[in-house]
PDB file of C-alpha atoms and ligand atoms in Angstrom:
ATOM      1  CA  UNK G   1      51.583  22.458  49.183  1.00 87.00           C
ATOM      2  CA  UNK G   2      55.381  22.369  50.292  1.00 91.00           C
ATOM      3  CA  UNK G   3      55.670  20.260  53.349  1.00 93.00           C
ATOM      4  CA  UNK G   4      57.852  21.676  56.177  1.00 95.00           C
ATOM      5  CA  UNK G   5      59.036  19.689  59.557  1.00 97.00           C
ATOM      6  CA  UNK G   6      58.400  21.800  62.917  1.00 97.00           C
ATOM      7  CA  UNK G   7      60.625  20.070  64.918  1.00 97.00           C
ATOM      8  CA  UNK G   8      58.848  20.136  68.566  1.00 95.00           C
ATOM      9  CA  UNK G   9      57.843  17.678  70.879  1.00 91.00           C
ATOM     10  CA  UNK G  10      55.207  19.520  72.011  1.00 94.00           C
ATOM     11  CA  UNK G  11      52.176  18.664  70.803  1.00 94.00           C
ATOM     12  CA  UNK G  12      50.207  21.759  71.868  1.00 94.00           C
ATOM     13  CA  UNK G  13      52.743  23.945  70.602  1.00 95.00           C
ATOM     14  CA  UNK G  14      51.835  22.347  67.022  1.00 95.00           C
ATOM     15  CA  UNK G  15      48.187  22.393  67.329  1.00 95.00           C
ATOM     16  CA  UNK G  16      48.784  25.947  68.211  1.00 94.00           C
ATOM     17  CA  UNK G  17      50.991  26.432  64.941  1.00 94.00           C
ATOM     18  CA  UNK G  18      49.121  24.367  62.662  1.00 93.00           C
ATOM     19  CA  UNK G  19      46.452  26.444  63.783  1.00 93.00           C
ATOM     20  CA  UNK G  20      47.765  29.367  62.018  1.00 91.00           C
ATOM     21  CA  UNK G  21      47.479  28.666  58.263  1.00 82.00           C
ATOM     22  CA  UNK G  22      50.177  28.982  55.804  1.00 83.00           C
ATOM     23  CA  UNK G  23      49.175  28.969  52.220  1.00 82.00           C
ATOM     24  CA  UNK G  24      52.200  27.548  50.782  1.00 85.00           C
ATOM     25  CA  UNK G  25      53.614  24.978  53.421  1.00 90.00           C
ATOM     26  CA  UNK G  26      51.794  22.375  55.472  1.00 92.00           C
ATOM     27  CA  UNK G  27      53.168  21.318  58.785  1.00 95.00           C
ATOM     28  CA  UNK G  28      54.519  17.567  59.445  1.00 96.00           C
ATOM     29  CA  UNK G  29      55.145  16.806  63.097  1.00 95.00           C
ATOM     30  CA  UNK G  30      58.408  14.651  64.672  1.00 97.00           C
ATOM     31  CA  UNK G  31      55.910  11.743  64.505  1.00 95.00           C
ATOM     32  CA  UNK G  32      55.466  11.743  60.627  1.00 95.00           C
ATOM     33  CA  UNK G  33      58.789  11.716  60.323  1.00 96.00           C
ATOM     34  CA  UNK G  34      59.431   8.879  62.615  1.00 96.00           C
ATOM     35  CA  UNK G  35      61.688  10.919  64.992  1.00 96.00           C
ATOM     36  CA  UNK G  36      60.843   9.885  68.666  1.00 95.00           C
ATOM     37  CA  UNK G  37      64.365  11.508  69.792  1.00 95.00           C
ATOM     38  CA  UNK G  38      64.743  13.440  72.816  1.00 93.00           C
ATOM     39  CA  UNK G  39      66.264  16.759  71.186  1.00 95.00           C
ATOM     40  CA  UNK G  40      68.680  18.054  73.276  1.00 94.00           C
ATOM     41  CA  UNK G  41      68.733  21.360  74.070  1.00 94.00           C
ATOM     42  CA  UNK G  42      71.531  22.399  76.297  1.00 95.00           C
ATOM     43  CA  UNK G  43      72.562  26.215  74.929  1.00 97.00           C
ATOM     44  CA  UNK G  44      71.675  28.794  77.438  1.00 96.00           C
ATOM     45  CA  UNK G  45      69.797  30.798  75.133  1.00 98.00           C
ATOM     46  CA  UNK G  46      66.103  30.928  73.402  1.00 98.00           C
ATOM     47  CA  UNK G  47      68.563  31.719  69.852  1.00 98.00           C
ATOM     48  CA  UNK G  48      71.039  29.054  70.611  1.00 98.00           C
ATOM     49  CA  UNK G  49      68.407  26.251  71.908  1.00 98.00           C
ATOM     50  CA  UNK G  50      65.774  26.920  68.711  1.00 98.00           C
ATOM     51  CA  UNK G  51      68.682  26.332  66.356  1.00 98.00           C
ATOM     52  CA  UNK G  52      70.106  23.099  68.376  1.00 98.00           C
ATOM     53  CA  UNK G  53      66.930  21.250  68.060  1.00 97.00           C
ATOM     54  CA  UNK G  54      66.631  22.323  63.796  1.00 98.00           C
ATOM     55  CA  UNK G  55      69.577  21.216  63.266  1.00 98.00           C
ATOM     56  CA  UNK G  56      69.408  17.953  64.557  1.00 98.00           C
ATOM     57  CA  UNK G  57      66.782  17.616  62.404  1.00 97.00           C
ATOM     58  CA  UNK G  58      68.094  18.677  59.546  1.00 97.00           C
ATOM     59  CA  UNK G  59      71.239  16.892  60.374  1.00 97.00           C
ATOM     60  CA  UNK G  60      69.344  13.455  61.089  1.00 97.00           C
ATOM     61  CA  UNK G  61      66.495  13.584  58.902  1.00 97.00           C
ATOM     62  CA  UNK G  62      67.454  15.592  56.044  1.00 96.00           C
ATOM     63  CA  UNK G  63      64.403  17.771  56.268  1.00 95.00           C
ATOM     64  CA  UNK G  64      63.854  21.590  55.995  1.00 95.00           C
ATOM     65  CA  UNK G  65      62.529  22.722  59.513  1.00 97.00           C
ATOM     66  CA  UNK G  66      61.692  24.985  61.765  1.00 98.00           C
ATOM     67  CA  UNK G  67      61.931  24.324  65.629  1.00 98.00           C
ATOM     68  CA  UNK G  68      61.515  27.126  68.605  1.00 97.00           C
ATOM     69  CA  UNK G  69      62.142  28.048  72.017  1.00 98.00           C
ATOM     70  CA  UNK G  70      59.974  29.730  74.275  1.00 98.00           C
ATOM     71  CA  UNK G  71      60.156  30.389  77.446  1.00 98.00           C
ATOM     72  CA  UNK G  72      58.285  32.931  80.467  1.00 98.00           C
ATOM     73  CA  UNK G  73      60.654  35.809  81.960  1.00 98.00           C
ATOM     74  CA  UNK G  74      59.826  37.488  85.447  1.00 98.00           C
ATOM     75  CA  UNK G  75      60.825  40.659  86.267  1.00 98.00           C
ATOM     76  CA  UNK G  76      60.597  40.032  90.005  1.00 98.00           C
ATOM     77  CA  UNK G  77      63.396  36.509  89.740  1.00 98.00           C
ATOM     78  CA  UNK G  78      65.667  38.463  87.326  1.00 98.00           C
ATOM     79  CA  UNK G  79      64.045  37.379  84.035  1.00 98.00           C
ATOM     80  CA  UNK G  80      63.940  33.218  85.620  1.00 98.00           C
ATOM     81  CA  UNK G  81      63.109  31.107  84.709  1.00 98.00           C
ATOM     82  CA  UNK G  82      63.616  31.893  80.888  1.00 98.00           C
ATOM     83  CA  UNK G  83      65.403  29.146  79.177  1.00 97.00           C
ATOM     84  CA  UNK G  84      64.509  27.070  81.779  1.00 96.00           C
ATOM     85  CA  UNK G  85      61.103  27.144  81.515  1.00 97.00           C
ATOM     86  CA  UNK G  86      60.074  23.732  80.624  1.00 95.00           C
ATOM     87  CA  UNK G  87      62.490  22.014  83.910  1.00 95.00           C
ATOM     88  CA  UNK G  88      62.356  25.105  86.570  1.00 97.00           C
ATOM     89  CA  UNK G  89      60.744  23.103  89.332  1.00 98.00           C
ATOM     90  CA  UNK G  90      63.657  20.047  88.481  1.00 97.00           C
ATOM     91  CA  UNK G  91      64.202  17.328  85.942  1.00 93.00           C
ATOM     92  CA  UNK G  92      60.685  15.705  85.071  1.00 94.00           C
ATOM     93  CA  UNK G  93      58.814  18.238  86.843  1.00 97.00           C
ATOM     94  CA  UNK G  94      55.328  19.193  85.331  1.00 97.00           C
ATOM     95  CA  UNK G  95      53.732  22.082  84.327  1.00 97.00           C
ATOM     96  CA  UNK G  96      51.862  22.572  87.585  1.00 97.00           C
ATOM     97  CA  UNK G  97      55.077  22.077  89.187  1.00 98.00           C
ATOM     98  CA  UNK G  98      56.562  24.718  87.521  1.00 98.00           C
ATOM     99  CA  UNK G  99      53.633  27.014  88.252  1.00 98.00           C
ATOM    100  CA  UNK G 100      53.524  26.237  91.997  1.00 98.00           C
ATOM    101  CA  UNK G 101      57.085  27.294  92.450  1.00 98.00           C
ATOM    102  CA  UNK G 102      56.788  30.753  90.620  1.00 98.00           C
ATOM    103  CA  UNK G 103      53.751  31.485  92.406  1.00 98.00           C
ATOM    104  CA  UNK G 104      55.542  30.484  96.074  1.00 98.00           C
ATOM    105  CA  UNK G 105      58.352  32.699  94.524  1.00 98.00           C
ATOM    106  CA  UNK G 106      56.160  35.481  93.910  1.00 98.00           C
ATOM    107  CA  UNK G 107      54.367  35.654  97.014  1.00 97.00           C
ATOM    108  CA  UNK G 108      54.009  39.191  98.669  1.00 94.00           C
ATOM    109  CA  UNK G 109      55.971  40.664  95.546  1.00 97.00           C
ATOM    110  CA  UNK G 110      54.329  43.653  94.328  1.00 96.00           C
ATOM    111  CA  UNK G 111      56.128  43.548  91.048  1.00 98.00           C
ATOM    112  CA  UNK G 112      54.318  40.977  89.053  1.00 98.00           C
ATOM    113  CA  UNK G 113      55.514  41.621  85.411  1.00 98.00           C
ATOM    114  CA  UNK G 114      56.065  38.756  83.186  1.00 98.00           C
ATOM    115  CA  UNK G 115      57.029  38.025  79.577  1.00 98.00           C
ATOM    116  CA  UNK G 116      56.717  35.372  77.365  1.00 98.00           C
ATOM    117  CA  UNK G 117      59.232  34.587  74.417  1.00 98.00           C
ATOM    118  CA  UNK G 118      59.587  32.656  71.176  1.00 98.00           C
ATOM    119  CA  UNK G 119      62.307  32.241  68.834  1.00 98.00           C
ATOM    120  CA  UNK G 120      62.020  30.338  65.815  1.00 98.00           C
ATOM    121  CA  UNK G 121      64.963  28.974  64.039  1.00 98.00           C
ATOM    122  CA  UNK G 122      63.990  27.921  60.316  1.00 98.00           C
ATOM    123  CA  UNK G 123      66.835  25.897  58.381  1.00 98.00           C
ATOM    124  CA  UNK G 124      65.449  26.170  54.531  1.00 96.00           C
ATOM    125  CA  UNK G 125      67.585  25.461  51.628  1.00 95.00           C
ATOM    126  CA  UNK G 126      70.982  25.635  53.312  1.00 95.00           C
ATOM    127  CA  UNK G 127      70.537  28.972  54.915  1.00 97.00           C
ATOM    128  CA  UNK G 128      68.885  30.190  58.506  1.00 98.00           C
ATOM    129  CA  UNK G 129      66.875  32.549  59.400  1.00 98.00           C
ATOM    130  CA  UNK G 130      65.182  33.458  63.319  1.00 98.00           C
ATOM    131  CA  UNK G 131      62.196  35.014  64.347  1.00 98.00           C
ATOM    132  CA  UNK G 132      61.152  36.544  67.630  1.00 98.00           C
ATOM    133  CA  UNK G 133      57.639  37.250  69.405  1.00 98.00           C
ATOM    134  CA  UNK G 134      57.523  38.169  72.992  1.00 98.00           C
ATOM    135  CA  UNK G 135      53.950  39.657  74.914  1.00 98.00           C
ATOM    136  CA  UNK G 136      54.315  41.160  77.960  1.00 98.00           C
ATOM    137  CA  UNK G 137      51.615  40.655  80.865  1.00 98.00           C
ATOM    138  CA  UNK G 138      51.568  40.061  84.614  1.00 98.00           C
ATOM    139  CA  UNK G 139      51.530  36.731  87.144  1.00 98.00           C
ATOM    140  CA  UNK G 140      48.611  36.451  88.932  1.00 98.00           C
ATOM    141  CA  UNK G 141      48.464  35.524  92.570  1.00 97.00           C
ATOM    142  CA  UNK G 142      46.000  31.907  91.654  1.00 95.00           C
ATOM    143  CA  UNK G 143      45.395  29.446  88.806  1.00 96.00           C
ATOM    144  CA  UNK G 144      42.784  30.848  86.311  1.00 97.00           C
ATOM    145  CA  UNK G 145      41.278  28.255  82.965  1.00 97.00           C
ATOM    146  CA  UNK G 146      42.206  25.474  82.214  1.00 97.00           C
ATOM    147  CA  UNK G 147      43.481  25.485  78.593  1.00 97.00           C
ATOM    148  CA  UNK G 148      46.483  26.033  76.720  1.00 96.00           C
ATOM    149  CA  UNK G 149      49.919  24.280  78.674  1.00 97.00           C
ATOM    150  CA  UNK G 150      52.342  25.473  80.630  1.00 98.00           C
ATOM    151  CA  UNK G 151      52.289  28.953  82.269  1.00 98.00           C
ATOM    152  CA  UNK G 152      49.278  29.819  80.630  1.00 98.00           C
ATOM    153  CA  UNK G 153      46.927  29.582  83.454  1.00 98.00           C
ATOM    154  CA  UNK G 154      49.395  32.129  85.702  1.00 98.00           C
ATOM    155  CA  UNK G 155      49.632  34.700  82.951  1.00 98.00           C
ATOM    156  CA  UNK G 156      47.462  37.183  81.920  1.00 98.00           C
ATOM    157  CA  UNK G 157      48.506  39.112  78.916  1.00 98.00           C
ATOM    158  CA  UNK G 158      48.336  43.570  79.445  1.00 98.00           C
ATOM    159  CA  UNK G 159      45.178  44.773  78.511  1.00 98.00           C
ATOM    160  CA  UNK G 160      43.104  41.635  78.895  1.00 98.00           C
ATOM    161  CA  UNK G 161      41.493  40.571  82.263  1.00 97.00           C
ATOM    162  CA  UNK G 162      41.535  37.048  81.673  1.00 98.00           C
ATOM    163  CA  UNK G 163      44.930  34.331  81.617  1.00 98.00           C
ATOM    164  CA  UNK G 164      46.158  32.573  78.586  1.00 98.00           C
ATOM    165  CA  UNK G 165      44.518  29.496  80.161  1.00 98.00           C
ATOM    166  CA  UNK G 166      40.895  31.402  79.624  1.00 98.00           C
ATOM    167  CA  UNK G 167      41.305  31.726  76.239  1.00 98.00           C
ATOM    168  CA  UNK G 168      39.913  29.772  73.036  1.00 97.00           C
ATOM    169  CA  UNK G 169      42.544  28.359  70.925  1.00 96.00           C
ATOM    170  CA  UNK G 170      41.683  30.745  68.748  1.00 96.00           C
ATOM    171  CA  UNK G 171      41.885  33.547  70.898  1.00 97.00           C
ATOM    172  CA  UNK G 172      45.543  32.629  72.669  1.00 97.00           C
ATOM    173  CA  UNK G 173      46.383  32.699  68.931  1.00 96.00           C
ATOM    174  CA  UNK G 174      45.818  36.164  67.740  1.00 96.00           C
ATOM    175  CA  UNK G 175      47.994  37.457  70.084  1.00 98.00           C
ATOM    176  CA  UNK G 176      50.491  35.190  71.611  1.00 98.00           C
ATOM    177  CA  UNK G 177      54.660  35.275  71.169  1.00 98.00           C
ATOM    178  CA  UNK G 178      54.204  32.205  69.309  1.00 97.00           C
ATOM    179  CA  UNK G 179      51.845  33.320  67.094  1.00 97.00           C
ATOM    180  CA  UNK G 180      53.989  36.811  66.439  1.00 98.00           C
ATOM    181  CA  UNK G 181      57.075  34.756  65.721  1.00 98.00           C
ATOM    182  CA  UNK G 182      55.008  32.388  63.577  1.00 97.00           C
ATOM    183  CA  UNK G 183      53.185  34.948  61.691  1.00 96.00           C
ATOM    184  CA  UNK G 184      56.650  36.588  61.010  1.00 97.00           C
ATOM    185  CA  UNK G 185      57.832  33.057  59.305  1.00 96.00           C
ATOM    186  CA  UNK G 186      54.907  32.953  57.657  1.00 94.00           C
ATOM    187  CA  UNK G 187      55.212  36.528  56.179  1.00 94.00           C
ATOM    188  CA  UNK G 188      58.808  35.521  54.531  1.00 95.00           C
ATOM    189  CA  UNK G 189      57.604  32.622  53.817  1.00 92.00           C
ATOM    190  CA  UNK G 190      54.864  34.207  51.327  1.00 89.00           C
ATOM    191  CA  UNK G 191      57.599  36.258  49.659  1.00 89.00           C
ATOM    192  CA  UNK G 192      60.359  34.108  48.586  1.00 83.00           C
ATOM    193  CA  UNK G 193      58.943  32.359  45.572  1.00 64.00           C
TER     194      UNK G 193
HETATM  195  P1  ITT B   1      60.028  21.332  72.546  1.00 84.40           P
HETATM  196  O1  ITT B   1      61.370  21.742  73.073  1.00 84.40           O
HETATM  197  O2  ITT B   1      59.946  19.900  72.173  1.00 84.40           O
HETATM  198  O3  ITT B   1      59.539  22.232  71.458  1.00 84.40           O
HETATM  199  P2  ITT B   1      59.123  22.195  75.170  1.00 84.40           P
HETATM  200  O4  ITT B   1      57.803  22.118  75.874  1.00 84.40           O
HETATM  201  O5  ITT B   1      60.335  21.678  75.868  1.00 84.40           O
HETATM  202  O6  ITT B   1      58.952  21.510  73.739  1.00 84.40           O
HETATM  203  P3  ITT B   1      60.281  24.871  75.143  1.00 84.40           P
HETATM  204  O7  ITT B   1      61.589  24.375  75.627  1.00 84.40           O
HETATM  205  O8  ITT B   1      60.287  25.852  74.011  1.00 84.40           O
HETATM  206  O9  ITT B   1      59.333  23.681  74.718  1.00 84.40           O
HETATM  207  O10 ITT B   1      59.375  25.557  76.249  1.00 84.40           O
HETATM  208  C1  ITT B   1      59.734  25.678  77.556  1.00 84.40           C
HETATM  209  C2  ITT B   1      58.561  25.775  78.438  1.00 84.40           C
HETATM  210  O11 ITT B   1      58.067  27.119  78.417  1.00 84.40           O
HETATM  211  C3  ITT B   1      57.359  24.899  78.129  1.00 84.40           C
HETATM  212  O12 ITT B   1      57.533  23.583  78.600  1.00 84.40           O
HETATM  213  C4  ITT B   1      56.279  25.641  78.909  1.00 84.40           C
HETATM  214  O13 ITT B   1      56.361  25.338  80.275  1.00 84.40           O
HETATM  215  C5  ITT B   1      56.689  27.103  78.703  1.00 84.40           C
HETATM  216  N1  ITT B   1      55.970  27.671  77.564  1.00 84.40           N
HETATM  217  C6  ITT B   1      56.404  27.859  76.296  1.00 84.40           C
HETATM  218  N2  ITT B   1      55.444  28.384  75.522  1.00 84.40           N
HETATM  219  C7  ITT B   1      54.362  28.522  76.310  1.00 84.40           C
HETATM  220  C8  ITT B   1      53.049  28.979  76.098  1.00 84.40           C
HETATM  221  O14 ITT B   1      52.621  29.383  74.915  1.00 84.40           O
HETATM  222  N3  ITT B   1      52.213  28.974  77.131  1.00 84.40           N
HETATM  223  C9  ITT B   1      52.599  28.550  78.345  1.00 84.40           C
HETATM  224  N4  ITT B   1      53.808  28.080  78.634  1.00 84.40           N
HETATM  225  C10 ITT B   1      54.695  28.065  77.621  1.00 84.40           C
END
């Protein structure tokens, strides 16, 4: 098997990936590559902040590897807090932070239309390549499960009656933006030889 870096510090966000087998490439993390850096990422788009944090691995490490950006866009705050989805409540802030404030935002909106996004940068062999998921859904008025990370337990994805947060591992896989944008890589991935 080839060995490919995903360069997150996430650690759901890999569990979630390595969940999704590729046949051809197993998944190292930052960790078994000794990289404890904060990766900045500082571009004010989901494009432009996947491939800052690749190449800095690339750069430092030497390694082929894919990093992404994801982020939750409401229709009701003019797509916020989108790229910044990870600080929207403030530096340090944590995910229940973040939640708090877009439910306080939301209150007594009717519109409650959400989407979440992922872009994957890949840097392999010298050359680039991107890949997008996005699932659209709504914000619900209260917290619902308690699994997954981040927005999950706000957002339930259209035509399901239960939040991201509800759902098995499994289940949050089939269908979310990551797992789109991940299947996509791994579809390429399959083809070049
Ligand atoms: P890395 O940059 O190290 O990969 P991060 O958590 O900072 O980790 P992002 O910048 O891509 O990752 O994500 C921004 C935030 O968007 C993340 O902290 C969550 O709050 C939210 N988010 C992203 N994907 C999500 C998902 O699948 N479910 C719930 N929230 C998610």
């Amino acid at each position: 098997m080839k060995k490919i870096v995903f360069a997150t510090n996430n650690a759901h966000k890999i569990e979630e990936v390595r969940a999704k087998l590729s046949s051809k490439f197993t998944i190292l993390s930052l960790r078994d590559i000794n990289c404890n850096d904060d990766i900045p990422e500082t571009a004010n788009t989901f494009i432009g902040n996947a491939e800052q944090k690749a190449i800095w691995v690339l750069d430092k490490y030497g390694h082929d590897c894919f990093a992404d950006d994801s982020g939750i866009e409401i229709e009701a705050l003019d797509n916020r807090p989108g790229v910044f989805s990870a600080r929207y409540a403030g530096e340090d802030c944590s995910f229940d932070d973040n939640n708090k404030k877009v439910l306080q935002e939301l209150e007594g909106k009717a519109n409650r239309n959400a989407k979440f996004s992922t872009t994957i940068c890949l840097k392999l062999k010298g050359e680039t390549y991107f890949f997008v998921g996005e699932i659209d859904g709504k914000i619900i008025t209260n917290y619902a499960g308690s699994k997954g990370f981040g927005y999950d337990p706000i957002f339930v994805p259209n035509g399901y009656d239960r939040s991201f947060a509800q759902m098995t591992l499994e289940e949050k896989n089939k269908i979310s933006h990551r797992a789109i944008a991940v299947e996509k890589m791994w579809a390429f991935l399959e083809k070049l030889n």
